[in-house]
mmCIF file of C-alpha atoms in Angstrom:
data_model
loop_
_atom_site.group_PDB
_atom_site.id
_atom_site.type_symbol
_atom_site.label_atom_id
_atom_site.label_comp_id
_atom_site.label_asym_id
_atom_site.label_seq_id
_atom_site.Cartn_x
_atom_site.Cartn_y
_atom_site.Cartn_z
ATOM 1 C CA MET A 1 66.209 33.908 -79.689
ATOM 2 C CA PHE A 2 68.501 36.490 -81.286
ATOM 3 C CA PHE A 3 71.642 35.194 -79.571
ATOM 4 C CA GLY A 4 70.593 31.629 -80.266
ATOM 5 C CA THR A 5 70.333 32.447 -83.970
ATOM 6 C CA VAL A 6 73.752 34.110 -83.965
ATOM 7 C CA LYS A 7 75.244 31.059 -82.240
ATOM 8 C CA LYS A 8 73.713 28.779 -84.875
ATOM 9 C CA LEU A 9 75.032 30.980 -87.680
ATOM 10 C CA LYS A 10 78.513 30.993 -86.199
ATOM 11 C CA SER A 11 78.355 27.222 -85.993
ATOM 12 C CA LYS A 12 77.272 27.082 -89.638
ATOM 13 C CA TYR A 13 80.111 29.439 -90.542
ATOM 14 C CA LYS A 14 82.637 27.146 -88.864
ATOM 15 C CA ILE A 15 81.233 24.206 -90.813
ATOM 16 C CA ILE A 16 81.442 26.167 -94.062
ATOM 17 C CA THR A 17 85.024 27.318 -93.474
ATOM 18 C CA SER A 18 85.999 23.796 -92.437
ATOM 19 C CA ASN A 19 84.534 22.394 -95.632
ATOM 20 C CA LEU A 20 86.170 25.156 -97.644
ATOM 21 C CA MET A 21 89.505 24.105 -96.213
ATOM 22 C CA PHE A 22 88.839 20.516 -97.242
ATOM 23 C CA ALA A 23 87.828 21.743 -100.685
ATOM 24 C CA PHE A 24 91.099 23.678 -100.939
ATOM 25 C CA ILE A 25 92.972 20.432 -100.375
ATOM 26 C CA GLY A 26 90.961 18.842 -103.171
ATOM 27 C CA LEU A 27 91.771 21.783 -105.432
ATOM 28 C CA VAL A 28 95.460 21.327 -104.670
ATOM 29 C CA ILE A 29 95.214 17.881 -106.219
ATOM 30 C CA LEU A 30 93.304 19.226 -109.201
ATOM 31 C CA SER A 31 95.648 22.159 -109.722
ATOM 32 C CA SER A 32 98.740 19.988 -109.476
ATOM 33 C CA CYS A 33 97.316 17.777 -112.210
ATOM 34 C CA LYS A 34 96.617 20.753 -114.446
ATOM 35 C CA ASP A 35 99.938 22.596 -113.962
ATOM 36 C CA ASN A 36 98.049 25.621 -112.586
ATOM 37 C CA ALA A 37 96.168 26.040 -115.871
ATOM 38 C CA LYS A 38 92.546 27.233 -115.688
ATOM 39 C CA TYR A 39 90.585 24.177 -114.680
ATOM 40 C CA GLU A 40 87.493 23.162 -116.614
ATOM 41 C CA PRO A 41 85.258 20.401 -115.194
ATOM 42 C CA GLN A 42 85.385 17.076 -117.000
ATOM 43 C CA GLU A 43 83.027 14.094 -117.012
ATOM 44 C CA VAL A 44 84.454 11.374 -114.757
ATOM 45 C CA ASP A 45 83.702 7.758 -113.888
ATOM 46 C CA LYS A 46 83.737 6.111 -110.481
ATOM 47 C CA PRO A 47 87.458 6.030 -109.547
ATOM 48 C CA SER A 48 89.511 3.186 -108.126
ATOM 49 C CA GLU A 49 92.441 5.452 -107.155
ATOM 50 C CA LEU A 50 92.382 6.724 -103.564
ATOM 51 C CA ASP A 51 93.339 10.327 -104.360
ATOM 52 C CA LYS A 52 90.574 10.677 -106.959
ATOM 53 C CA ALA A 53 87.996 9.047 -104.712
ATOM 54 C CA TYR A 54 88.960 11.316 -101.826
ATOM 55 C CA SER A 55 88.877 14.371 -104.107
ATOM 56 C CA TYR A 56 85.334 13.431 -105.076
ATOM 57 C CA ILE A 57 84.305 13.083 -101.437
ATOM 58 C CA LEU A 58 85.759 16.496 -100.616
ATOM 59 C CA GLY A 59 83.668 17.936 -103.424
ATOM 60 C CA ILE A 60 80.548 16.301 -101.963
ATOM 61 C CA GLU A 61 81.273 17.764 -98.529
ATOM 62 C CA PHE A 62 81.858 21.252 -99.896
ATOM 63 C CA GLY A 63 78.771 21.079 -102.129
ATOM 64 C CA ASP A 64 76.662 19.894 -99.189
ATOM 65 C CA ALA A 65 77.819 22.786 -96.992
ATOM 66 C CA ASN A 66 77.241 25.204 -99.861
ATOM 67 C CA SER A 67 73.694 23.974 -100.552
ATOM 68 C CA ARG A 68 72.603 24.458 -96.938
ATOM 69 C CA ILE A 69 73.224 28.213 -97.055
ATOM 70 C CA ASP A 70 70.986 29.600 -99.790
ATOM 71 C CA SER A 71 72.677 33.013 -99.876
ATOM 72 C CA LEU A 72 76.155 31.546 -100.407
ATOM 73 C CA LYS A 73 76.815 31.781 -104.126
ATOM 74 C CA ILE A 74 80.313 30.603 -104.920
ATOM 75 C CA ASP A 75 82.165 32.193 -107.822
ATOM 76 C CA TYR A 76 84.606 29.422 -108.638
ATOM 77 C CA ASP A 77 87.000 31.684 -110.540
ATOM 78 C CA TYR A 78 87.508 33.791 -107.407
ATOM 79 C CA PHE A 79 87.456 30.691 -105.257
ATOM 80 C CA ILE A 80 90.376 29.162 -107.170
ATOM 81 C CA ALA A 81 92.137 32.537 -107.436
ATOM 82 C CA GLY A 82 92.052 32.879 -103.643
ATOM 83 C CA PHE A 83 93.280 29.330 -103.212
ATOM 84 C CA GLU A 84 96.180 29.822 -105.623
ATOM 85 C CA ALA A 85 97.132 33.159 -104.014
ATOM 86 C CA SER A 86 97.384 31.451 -100.652
ATOM 87 C CA ALA A 87 98.988 28.212 -101.870
ATOM 88 C CA ASN A 88 101.592 29.989 -104.025
ATOM 89 C CA LYS A 89 102.217 32.853 -101.584
ATOM 90 C CA LYS A 90 100.986 35.438 -104.078
ATOM 91 C CA GLU A 91 99.782 38.909 -103.191
ATOM 92 C CA ARG A 92 96.229 38.768 -101.899
ATOM 93 C CA MET A 93 93.410 41.074 -102.989
ATOM 94 C CA PHE A 94 92.386 41.799 -99.402
ATOM 95 C CA THR A 95 94.218 42.611 -96.206
ATOM 96 C CA TRP A 96 93.510 40.551 -93.079
ATOM 97 C CA SER A 97 91.437 43.422 -91.742
ATOM 98 C CA GLU A 98 89.352 43.478 -94.919
ATOM 99 C CA ILE A 99 88.971 39.704 -94.768
ATOM 100 C CA ASP A 100 87.608 39.944 -91.226
ATOM 101 C CA SER A 101 85.202 42.696 -92.317
ATOM 102 C CA ILE A 102 83.961 40.606 -95.259
ATOM 103 C CA LYS A 103 83.414 37.597 -93.016
ATOM 104 C CA MET A 104 81.448 39.700 -90.540
ATOM 105 C CA ALA A 105 79.374 41.256 -93.358
ATOM 106 C CA TYR A 106 78.551 37.775 -94.611
ATOM 107 C CA LEU A 107 77.621 36.610 -91.111
ATOM 108 C CA ASN A 108 75.310 39.624 -90.745
ATOM 109 C CA LEU A 109 73.755 38.839 -94.134
ATOM 110 C CA GLN A 110 73.053 35.304 -92.978
ATOM 111 C CA LEU A 111 71.528 36.615 -89.771
ATOM 112 C CA GLN A 112 69.220 38.957 -91.695
ATOM 113 C CA ARG A 113 68.165 36.196 -94.070
ATOM 114 C CA SER A 114 67.563 33.810 -91.183
ATOM 115 C CA VAL A 115 65.333 36.336 -89.412
ATOM 116 C CA GLN A 116 63.449 37.055 -92.648
ATOM 117 C CA MET A 117 62.933 33.339 -93.281
ATOM 118 C CA GLU A 118 61.620 32.819 -89.745
ATOM 119 C CA GLU A 119 59.246 35.770 -90.095
ATOM 120 C CA GLN A 120 57.961 34.465 -93.448
ATOM 121 C CA LYS A 121 57.583 30.989 -91.991
ATOM 122 C CA LYS A 122 55.500 32.428 -89.152
ATOM 123 C CA LYS A 123 53.300 34.345 -91.623
ATOM 124 C CA ASP A 124 52.803 31.227 -93.770
ATOM 125 C CA PHE A 125 52.089 29.172 -90.649
ATOM 126 C CA ASP A 126 49.470 31.630 -89.385
ATOM 127 C CA SER A 127 47.882 31.992 -92.816
ATOM 128 C CA LEU A 128 47.588 28.246 -93.354
ATOM 129 C CA SER A 129 46.381 27.686 -89.798
ATOM 130 C CA ASN A 130 43.637 30.296 -90.231
ATOM 131 C CA PHE A 131 42.651 28.761 -93.573
ATOM 132 C CA TYR A 132 41.994 25.385 -91.963
ATOM 133 C CA ILE A 133 40.225 26.908 -88.953
ATOM 134 C CA ASP A 134 37.837 28.725 -91.318
ATOM 135 C CA ASN A 135 37.331 25.847 -93.752
ATOM 136 C CA ASN A 136 37.280 22.738 -91.540
ATOM 137 C CA PRO A 137 33.614 23.209 -90.497
ATOM 138 C CA ILE A 138 32.679 23.647 -94.161
ATOM 139 C CA PHE A 139 34.546 20.459 -95.110
ATOM 140 C CA PHE A 140 32.839 18.373 -92.420
ATOM 141 C CA ALA A 141 29.410 19.790 -93.319
ATOM 142 C CA GLU A 142 29.826 18.974 -97.005
ATOM 143 C CA ASN A 143 31.460 15.603 -96.354
ATOM 144 C CA ALA A 144 28.580 14.517 -94.094
ATOM 145 C CA LYS A 145 26.212 14.803 -97.081
ATOM 146 C CA LYS A 146 28.131 12.235 -99.125
ATOM 147 C CA ASP A 147 26.794 8.732 -99.579
ATOM 148 C CA GLY A 148 27.828 6.291 -96.848
ATOM 149 C CA VAL A 149 29.499 8.853 -94.584
ATOM 150 C CA VAL A 150 28.609 8.486 -90.905
ATOM 151 C CA ASP A 151 28.870 11.574 -88.708
ATOM 152 C CA MET A 152 30.132 9.886 -85.555
ATOM 153 C CA GLU A 153 31.061 13.116 -83.777
ATOM 154 C CA PRO A 154 29.872 16.311 -85.499
ATOM 155 C CA LYS A 155 32.709 18.237 -87.115
ATOM 156 C CA ALA A 156 35.252 15.917 -85.485
ATOM 157 C CA ILE A 157 34.965 12.247 -86.568
ATOM 158 C CA GLN A 158 33.389 10.958 -89.752
ATOM 159 C CA TYR A 159 33.849 7.562 -91.367
ATOM 160 C CA LYS A 160 32.781 5.494 -94.328
ATOM 161 C CA PHE A 161 33.184 1.780 -94.990
ATOM 162 C CA LEU A 162 35.020 1.086 -98.221
ATOM 163 C CA ARG A 163 34.647 -2.671 -97.760
ATOM 164 C CA LYS A 164 32.338 -4.417 -95.288
ATOM 165 C CA THR A 165 32.280 -8.146 -94.551
ATOM 166 C CA ASP A 166 29.427 -10.150 -93.052
ATOM 167 C CA SER A 167 31.420 -10.795 -89.883
ATOM 168 C CA LYS A 168 30.019 -9.457 -86.627
ATOM 169 C CA VAL A 169 33.229 -10.159 -84.685
ATOM 170 C CA THR A 170 34.806 -6.868 -83.635
ATOM 171 C CA PRO A 171 38.011 -6.430 -81.587
ATOM 172 C CA ARG A 172 38.206 -6.004 -77.847
ATOM 173 C CA PRO A 173 40.431 -3.282 -76.329
ATOM 174 C CA ASP A 174 43.090 -5.809 -75.221
ATOM 175 C CA GLN A 175 43.477 -7.423 -78.637
ATOM 176 C CA GLU A 176 46.215 -6.704 -81.166
ATOM 177 C CA ILE A 177 45.090 -5.275 -84.488
ATOM 178 C CA VAL A 178 47.109 -6.039 -87.609
ATOM 179 C CA MET A 179 46.202 -3.625 -90.345
ATOM 180 C CA HIS A 180 47.357 -1.591 -93.276
ATOM 181 C CA PHE A 181 46.780 2.120 -93.146
ATOM 182 C CA VAL A 182 47.113 5.184 -95.341
ATOM 183 C CA ALA A 183 47.417 8.703 -93.929
ATOM 184 C CA LYS A 184 46.878 11.825 -95.996
ATOM 185 C CA LEU A 185 45.410 15.312 -96.039
ATOM 186 C CA THR A 186 42.014 16.146 -97.484
ATOM 187 C CA ASP A 187 43.680 17.554 -100.611
ATOM 188 C CA GLY A 188 45.095 14.086 -101.301
ATOM 189 C CA THR A 189 48.642 14.750 -100.059
ATOM 190 C CA GLU A 190 49.852 11.449 -98.639
ATOM 191 C CA PHE A 191 52.331 11.391 -95.763
ATOM 192 C CA ASP A 192 52.311 7.757 -94.622
ATOM 193 C CA ASN A 193 51.383 4.465 -96.261
ATOM 194 C CA SER A 194 51.992 0.970 -94.873
ATOM 195 C CA TYR A 195 51.129 -0.605 -98.233
ATOM 196 C CA LYS A 196 54.174 1.060 -99.750
ATOM 197 C CA LYS A 197 56.293 -0.069 -96.808
ATOM 198 C CA GLN A 198 54.973 -3.583 -97.448
ATOM 199 C CA TYR A 199 54.536 -4.126 -93.741
ATOM 200 C CA PRO A 200 51.262 -3.680 -91.825
ATOM 201 C CA MET A 201 50.980 -1.969 -88.473
ATOM 202 C CA LYS A 202 50.514 -4.094 -85.328
ATOM 203 C CA GLN A 203 49.119 -2.456 -82.204
ATOM 204 C CA ILE A 204 46.966 -3.239 -79.177
ATOM 205 C CA LEU A 205 43.660 -1.475 -79.710
ATOM 206 C CA ASP A 206 43.501 0.384 -76.394
ATOM 207 C CA ARG A 207 46.987 1.802 -76.981
ATOM 208 C CA MET A 208 45.928 3.578 -80.127
ATOM 209 C CA ASN A 209 44.746 7.142 -80.585
ATOM 210 C CA PRO A 210 41.267 7.361 -78.946
ATOM 211 C CA ALA A 211 39.673 8.445 -82.221
ATOM 212 C CA TRP A 212 41.249 5.481 -84.005
ATOM 213 C CA GLN A 213 39.880 3.170 -81.350
ATOM 214 C CA SER A 214 36.356 4.526 -81.750
ATOM 215 C CA VAL A 215 36.155 3.523 -85.425
ATOM 216 C CA ILE A 216 38.303 0.379 -85.384
ATOM 217 C CA ARG A 217 35.988 -1.075 -82.718
ATOM 218 C CA LYS A 218 33.351 -1.106 -85.459
ATOM 219 C CA MET A 219 35.510 -3.141 -87.825
ATOM 220 C CA SER A 220 35.954 -6.865 -88.407
ATOM 221 C CA VAL A 221 38.730 -8.747 -90.166
ATOM 222 C CA GLY A 222 38.523 -7.927 -93.860
ATOM 223 C CA ASP A 223 36.816 -4.563 -93.369
ATOM 224 C CA LYS A 224 38.273 -1.423 -94.870
ATOM 225 C CA LEU A 225 37.262 2.011 -93.616
ATOM 226 C CA ARG A 226 38.045 5.655 -94.305
ATOM 227 C CA VAL A 227 37.917 8.142 -91.446
ATOM 228 C CA TRP A 228 38.223 11.911 -91.272
ATOM 229 C CA LEU A 229 39.555 13.370 -88.033
ATOM 230 C CA ALA A 230 39.480 16.942 -86.755
ATOM 231 C CA PRO A 231 42.848 18.467 -85.730
ATOM 232 C CA LYS A 232 42.207 17.740 -82.049
ATOM 233 C CA TYR A 233 42.408 14.032 -82.915
ATOM 234 C CA GLY A 234 45.375 14.546 -85.204
ATOM 235 C CA PHE A 235 48.332 16.917 -84.897
ATOM 236 C CA GLY A 236 46.413 19.925 -83.591
ATOM 237 C CA ALA A 237 47.491 23.521 -83.955
ATOM 238 C CA THR A 238 51.175 22.663 -84.319
ATOM 239 C CA GLY A 239 50.954 20.277 -87.247
ATOM 240 C CA PHE A 240 53.684 17.754 -87.850
ATOM 241 C CA SER A 241 57.057 18.776 -89.278
ATOM 242 C CA THR A 242 56.597 19.843 -92.909
ATOM 243 C CA LEU A 243 54.195 16.968 -93.583
ATOM 244 C CA VAL A 244 51.008 18.038 -91.827
ATOM 245 C CA PRO A 245 50.006 21.735 -91.691
ATOM 246 C CA PRO A 246 48.626 23.250 -88.479
ATOM 247 C CA ASN A 247 44.925 22.592 -87.802
ATOM 248 C CA ALA A 248 44.670 20.198 -90.754
ATOM 249 C CA ILE A 249 42.006 17.499 -90.989
ATOM 250 C CA LEU A 250 43.466 14.004 -91.368
ATOM 251 C CA GLU A 251 42.036 11.460 -93.794
ATOM 252 C CA LEU A 252 42.990 7.907 -92.828
ATOM 253 C CA GLU A 253 42.222 4.481 -94.228
ATOM 254 C CA PHE A 254 42.294 1.298 -92.135
ATOM 255 C CA ASP A 255 42.344 -2.198 -93.636
ATOM 256 C CA VAL A 256 42.037 -4.804 -90.861
ATOM 257 C CA LEU A 257 43.974 -7.938 -91.759
ATOM 258 C CA GLU A 258 43.999 -9.887 -88.514
ATOM 259 C CA ILE A 259 43.042 -9.789 -84.860
ATOM 260 C CA ASN A 260 45.653 -11.271 -82.550
ATOM 261 C CA GLU A 261 44.714 -12.694 -79.161
ATOM 262 C CA GLY A 262 46.988 -14.686 -76.857
ATOM 263 C CA GLY A 263 49.385 -15.528 -79.666
ATOM 264 C CA MET A 264 46.568 -16.966 -81.800
ATOM 265 C CA LEU A 265 45.550 -15.252 -85.019
ATOM 266 C CA GLN A 266 41.904 -14.835 -85.877
ATOM 267 C CA GLY A 267 41.164 -14.025 -89.481
ATOM 268 C CA ARG A 268 43.212 -14.593 -92.609
ATOM 269 C CA GLU A 269 45.579 -17.525 -92.549
ATOM 270 C CA GLU A 270 48.378 -15.659 -94.302
ATOM 271 C CA MET A 271 49.431 -12.079 -93.805
ATOM 272 C CA PRO A 272 50.081 -10.443 -97.174
ATOM 273 C CA THR A 273 53.407 -8.694 -97.500
ATOM 274 C CA GLN A 274 51.749 -6.157 -99.750
ATOM 275 C CA GLY A 275 48.084 -5.245 -99.703
ATOM 276 C CA GLY A 276 48.166 -3.464 -103.029
ATOM 277 C CA PRO A 277 48.866 0.141 -103.883
ATOM 278 C CA GLY A 278 47.578 2.918 -101.676
ATOM 279 C CA PRO A 279 44.776 5.161 -102.910
ATOM 280 C CA LYS A 280 45.585 7.762 -105.506
#
Protein backbone atom coordinates (compact mmCIF):
# COMPACT_ATOMS: atom_id res chain seq x y z
CA MET A 1 0.00 0.00 0.00
CA PHE A 2 2.81 2.40 0.92
CA PHE A 3 4.65 1.97 -2.39
CA GLY A 4 1.37 2.15 -4.27
CA THR A 5 0.63 5.49 -2.63
CA VAL A 6 4.09 6.81 -3.47
CA LYS A 7 3.64 5.72 -7.09
CA LYS A 8 0.30 7.53 -7.26
CA LEU A 9 1.82 10.67 -5.75
CA LYS A 10 4.68 10.62 -8.22
CA SER A 11 2.16 10.29 -11.02
CA LYS A 12 0.23 13.25 -9.61
CA TYR A 13 3.48 15.21 -9.36
CA LYS A 14 4.23 14.57 -13.03
CA ILE A 15 0.74 15.78 -13.93
CA ILE A 16 1.21 18.90 -11.82
CA THR A 17 4.62 19.74 -13.29
CA SER A 18 3.30 19.08 -16.78
CA ASN A 19 0.41 21.45 -16.20
CA LEU A 20 2.76 23.99 -14.64
CA MET A 21 4.81 23.90 -17.82
CA PHE A 22 1.68 24.53 -19.88
CA ALA A 23 0.76 27.36 -17.52
CA PHE A 24 4.22 28.87 -18.01
CA ILE A 25 3.56 28.99 -21.74
CA GLY A 26 0.29 30.79 -21.05
CA LEU A 27 2.11 33.24 -18.80
CA VAL A 28 4.59 33.92 -21.59
CA ILE A 29 1.70 35.19 -23.67
CA LEU A 30 0.37 37.26 -20.79
CA SER A 31 3.77 38.69 -19.89
CA SER A 32 4.56 39.59 -23.48
CA CYS A 33 1.31 41.53 -23.64
CA LYS A 34 2.11 43.40 -20.44
CA ASP A 35 5.77 44.24 -21.20
CA ASN A 36 6.85 42.32 -18.08
CA ALA A 37 4.84 44.65 -15.85
CA LYS A 38 3.17 43.14 -12.77
CA TYR A 39 0.10 41.40 -14.11
CA GLU A 40 -3.28 42.00 -12.52
CA PRO A 41 -6.22 39.79 -13.57
CA GLN A 42 -8.85 41.44 -15.73
CA GLU A 43 -12.45 40.50 -16.53
CA VAL A 44 -12.57 38.90 -19.99
CA ASP A 45 -15.20 37.73 -22.46
CA LYS A 46 -15.25 34.56 -24.52
CA PRO A 47 -12.44 35.10 -27.08
CA SER A 48 -12.46 34.50 -30.82
CA GLU A 49 -8.65 34.76 -31.13
CA LEU A 50 -6.79 31.44 -30.98
CA ASP A 51 -4.00 32.61 -28.66
CA LYS A 52 -6.46 33.98 -26.09
CA ALA A 53 -8.65 30.89 -26.26
CA TYR A 54 -5.63 28.63 -25.82
CA SER A 55 -4.37 30.77 -22.93
CA TYR A 56 -7.73 30.31 -21.24
CA ILE A 57 -7.59 26.55 -21.72
CA LEU A 58 -4.09 26.41 -20.23
CA GLY A 59 -5.44 28.24 -17.21
CA ILE A 60 -8.24 25.68 -16.87
CA GLU A 61 -5.75 22.80 -17.01
CA PHE A 62 -3.47 24.36 -14.42
CA GLY A 63 -6.38 25.26 -12.13
CA ASP A 64 -7.75 21.72 -12.42
CA ALA A 65 -4.40 20.18 -11.46
CA ASN A 66 -4.07 22.66 -8.61
CA SER A 67 -7.54 21.94 -7.21
CA ARG A 68 -6.90 18.19 -7.02
CA ILE A 69 -4.04 18.61 -4.54
CA ASP A 70 -5.50 20.32 -1.48
CA SER A 71 -2.11 21.11 0.08
CA LEU A 72 -0.82 22.89 -3.04
CA LYS A 73 -1.32 26.58 -2.39
CA ILE A 74 0.10 28.62 -5.24
CA ASP A 75 1.56 32.04 -4.50
CA TYR A 76 1.20 33.66 -7.90
CA ASP A 77 3.77 36.37 -7.21
CA TYR A 78 6.44 33.71 -6.67
CA PHE A 79 5.01 31.63 -9.48
CA ILE A 80 5.47 34.48 -11.97
CA ALA A 81 8.82 35.46 -10.44
CA GLY A 82 10.12 31.92 -11.02
CA PHE A 83 8.77 31.91 -14.55
CA GLU A 84 10.38 35.25 -15.40
CA ALA A 85 13.71 34.19 -13.84
CA SER A 86 13.77 31.14 -16.07
CA ALA A 87 12.39 32.81 -19.21
CA ASN A 88 14.72 35.82 -18.96
CA LYS A 89 17.76 33.86 -17.76
CA LYS A 90 17.86 35.75 -14.47
CA GLU A 91 19.57 34.55 -11.32
CA ARG A 92 17.39 32.01 -9.55
CA MET A 93 16.63 32.00 -5.82
CA PHE A 94 17.46 28.30 -5.49
CA THR A 95 20.22 26.05 -6.75
CA TRP A 96 19.30 22.85 -8.60
CA SER A 97 20.15 20.89 -5.47
CA GLU A 98 17.79 23.04 -3.41
CA ILE A 99 15.10 22.68 -6.06
CA ASP A 100 15.37 18.89 -5.87
CA SER A 101 15.18 19.05 -2.06
CA ILE A 102 12.07 21.26 -2.19
CA LYS A 103 10.38 18.91 -4.65
CA MET A 104 11.14 15.92 -2.44
CA ALA A 105 9.88 17.78 0.67
CA TYR A 106 6.65 18.56 -1.16
CA LEU A 107 6.29 14.94 -2.29
CA ASN A 108 6.77 13.79 1.32
CA LEU A 109 4.17 16.32 2.47
CA GLN A 110 1.71 14.92 -0.03
CA LEU A 111 2.46 11.40 1.14
CA GLN A 112 1.83 12.35 4.77
CA ARG A 113 -1.42 14.10 3.89
CA SER A 114 -2.55 11.15 1.78
CA VAL A 115 -1.91 8.72 4.64
CA GLN A 116 -3.71 11.01 7.10
CA MET A 117 -6.69 11.33 4.76
CA GLU A 118 -6.89 7.55 4.34
CA GLU A 119 -6.71 7.04 8.11
CA GLN A 120 -9.45 9.63 8.70
CA LYS A 121 -11.56 8.07 5.97
CA LYS A 122 -11.22 4.68 7.66
CA LYS A 123 -12.22 6.17 11.04
CA ASP A 124 -15.25 7.91 9.49
CA PHE A 125 -16.16 4.71 7.65
CA ASP A 126 -15.99 2.60 10.81
CA SER A 127 -17.88 5.18 12.86
CA LEU A 128 -20.70 5.49 10.34
CA SER A 129 -20.84 1.73 9.83
CA ASN A 130 -21.16 1.15 13.58
CA PHE A 131 -23.85 3.84 13.81
CA TYR A 132 -26.04 2.03 11.29
CA ILE A 133 -25.37 -1.39 12.82
CA ASP A 134 -26.54 -0.07 16.21
CA ASN A 135 -29.50 1.93 14.92
CA ASN A 136 -30.92 -0.20 12.09
CA PRO A 137 -32.84 -2.54 14.44
CA ILE A 138 -34.29 0.51 16.21
CA PHE A 139 -35.37 2.03 12.88
CA PHE A 140 -37.12 -1.15 11.72
CA ALA A 141 -38.84 -1.59 15.10
CA GLU A 142 -40.19 1.97 15.09
CA ASN A 143 -41.07 1.91 11.40
CA ALA A 144 -43.11 -1.29 11.82
CA LYS A 145 -45.45 0.59 14.18
CA LYS A 146 -46.41 3.15 11.55
CA ASP A 147 -49.77 2.99 9.83
CA GLY A 148 -49.84 0.81 6.71
CA VAL A 149 -46.33 -0.60 7.09
CA VAL A 150 -46.09 -4.35 6.50
CA ASP A 151 -43.23 -6.22 8.16
CA MET A 152 -42.53 -8.70 5.37
CA GLU A 153 -39.23 -9.93 6.82
CA PRO A 154 -38.47 -8.72 10.37
CA LYS A 155 -35.72 -6.11 10.46
CA ALA A 156 -35.00 -6.71 6.77
CA ILE A 157 -37.93 -5.89 4.43
CA GLN A 158 -40.81 -3.56 5.17
CA TYR A 159 -43.20 -1.96 2.70
CA LYS A 160 -46.18 0.33 2.49
CA PHE A 161 -48.54 1.02 -0.41
CA LEU A 162 -48.68 4.69 -1.30
CA ARG A 163 -51.27 4.05 -4.02
CA LYS A 164 -53.28 0.85 -4.49
CA THR A 165 -55.54 0.07 -7.45
CA ASP A 166 -58.39 -2.44 -7.56
CA SER A 167 -56.49 -4.63 -10.01
CA LYS A 168 -55.61 -8.15 -8.90
CA VAL A 169 -53.27 -8.74 -11.85
CA THR A 170 -49.70 -9.05 -10.58
CA PRO A 171 -46.58 -9.73 -12.70
CA ARG A 172 -45.06 -13.11 -13.37
CA PRO A 173 -41.27 -13.61 -13.04
CA ASP A 174 -40.76 -13.69 -16.83
CA GLN A 175 -42.57 -10.41 -17.49
CA GLU A 176 -40.95 -7.02 -18.03
CA ILE A 177 -41.78 -4.34 -15.49
CA VAL A 178 -41.81 -0.71 -16.57
CA MET A 179 -41.67 1.53 -13.56
CA HIS A 180 -40.41 4.72 -12.04
CA PHE A 181 -38.33 4.46 -8.92
CA VAL A 182 -36.75 6.68 -6.30
CA ALA A 183 -33.81 5.56 -4.16
CA LYS A 184 -32.75 7.33 -0.99
CA LEU A 185 -31.49 6.89 2.55
CA THR A 186 -33.73 6.96 5.60
CA ASP A 187 -32.58 10.51 6.37
CA GLY A 188 -34.08 11.62 3.05
CA THR A 189 -30.82 11.82 1.08
CA GLU A 190 -31.72 10.90 -2.48
CA PHE A 191 -29.18 9.17 -4.72
CA ASP A 192 -31.24 8.03 -7.71
CA ASN A 193 -34.53 9.13 -9.25
CA SER A 194 -35.99 8.01 -12.58
CA TYR A 195 -38.62 10.76 -12.45
CA LYS A 196 -35.87 13.35 -12.71
CA LYS A 197 -34.26 11.40 -15.55
CA GLN A 198 -37.67 11.42 -17.24
CA TYR A 199 -37.23 7.82 -18.25
CA PRO A 200 -38.64 4.81 -16.35
CA MET A 201 -36.71 1.64 -15.67
CA LYS A 202 -37.49 -1.49 -17.73
CA GLN A 203 -36.46 -4.87 -16.37
CA ILE A 204 -37.56 -8.51 -16.35
CA LEU A 205 -38.86 -9.23 -12.86
CA ASP A 206 -36.76 -12.32 -12.14
CA ARG A 207 -33.59 -10.43 -13.07
CA MET A 208 -34.09 -7.88 -10.34
CA ASN A 209 -32.71 -7.83 -6.82
CA PRO A 210 -34.49 -10.66 -4.91
CA ALA A 211 -35.86 -8.21 -2.35
CA TRP A 212 -37.24 -6.02 -5.13
CA GLN A 213 -38.92 -9.04 -6.66
CA SER A 214 -40.59 -9.98 -3.38
CA VAL A 215 -42.48 -6.67 -3.15
CA ILE A 216 -43.04 -5.96 -6.85
CA ARG A 217 -44.81 -9.34 -7.15
CA LYS A 218 -47.48 -7.80 -4.92
CA MET A 219 -48.02 -4.83 -7.22
CA SER A 220 -50.33 -4.20 -10.17
CA VAL A 221 -50.16 -1.56 -12.88
CA GLY A 222 -50.87 1.80 -11.27
CA ASP A 223 -49.70 0.76 -7.80
CA LYS A 224 -47.07 2.77 -5.97
CA LEU A 225 -45.15 1.30 -3.06
CA ARG A 226 -42.42 2.30 -0.63
CA VAL A 227 -40.03 -0.34 0.66
CA TRP A 228 -37.29 -0.31 3.28
CA LEU A 229 -34.44 -2.77 2.80
CA ALA A 230 -31.77 -3.91 5.24
CA PRO A 231 -28.13 -3.56 4.09
CA LYS A 232 -27.95 -7.22 3.07
CA TYR A 233 -30.51 -6.42 0.35
CA GLY A 234 -28.79 -3.17 -0.54
CA PHE A 235 -25.09 -2.28 -0.64
CA GLY A 236 -24.06 -4.16 2.50
CA ALA A 237 -21.07 -3.34 4.64
CA THR A 238 -19.18 -1.63 1.82
CA GLY A 239 -21.77 0.95 0.84
CA PHE A 240 -21.71 2.49 -2.60
CA SER A 241 -19.13 5.11 -3.56
CA THR A 242 -19.83 8.31 -1.63
CA LEU A 243 -23.58 7.97 -2.16
CA VAL A 244 -24.57 5.16 0.19
CA PRO A 245 -22.80 4.73 3.56
CA PRO A 246 -21.80 1.27 4.80
CA ASN A 247 -24.60 -0.77 6.41
CA ALA A 248 -27.23 1.82 5.45
CA ILE A 249 -30.91 0.97 5.11
CA LEU A 250 -32.31 1.81 1.66
CA GLU A 251 -35.69 3.46 1.19
CA LEU A 252 -37.07 2.85 -2.30
CA GLU A 253 -40.27 3.79 -4.09
CA PHE A 254 -41.68 1.81 -7.03
CA ASP A 255 -44.39 3.15 -9.34
CA VAL A 256 -45.49 0.41 -11.77
CA LEU A 257 -46.47 1.91 -15.11
CA GLU A 258 -46.76 -1.12 -17.36
CA ILE A 259 -46.27 -4.86 -17.55
CA ASN A 260 -44.75 -6.04 -20.81
CA GLU A 261 -45.32 -9.56 -22.10
CA GLY A 262 -44.37 -10.88 -25.54
CA GLY A 263 -44.09 -7.39 -26.99
CA MET A 264 -47.62 -6.51 -25.84
CA LEU A 265 -48.16 -3.88 -23.17
CA GLN A 266 -50.67 -4.46 -20.42
CA GLY A 267 -51.73 -1.38 -18.51
CA ARG A 268 -51.61 2.27 -19.47
CA GLU A 269 -51.88 3.05 -23.15
CA GLU A 270 -49.23 5.77 -23.04
CA MET A 271 -46.01 5.78 -21.10
CA PRO A 272 -45.49 9.18 -19.48
CA THR A 273 -42.13 10.78 -20.12
CA GLN A 274 -42.29 12.28 -16.67
CA GLY A 275 -44.21 10.87 -13.74
CA GLY A 276 -43.98 14.02 -11.67
CA PRO A 277 -41.38 15.15 -9.18
CA GLY A 278 -39.80 12.67 -6.81
CA PRO A 279 -40.64 12.80 -3.11
CA LYS A 280 -39.14 15.56 -1.04
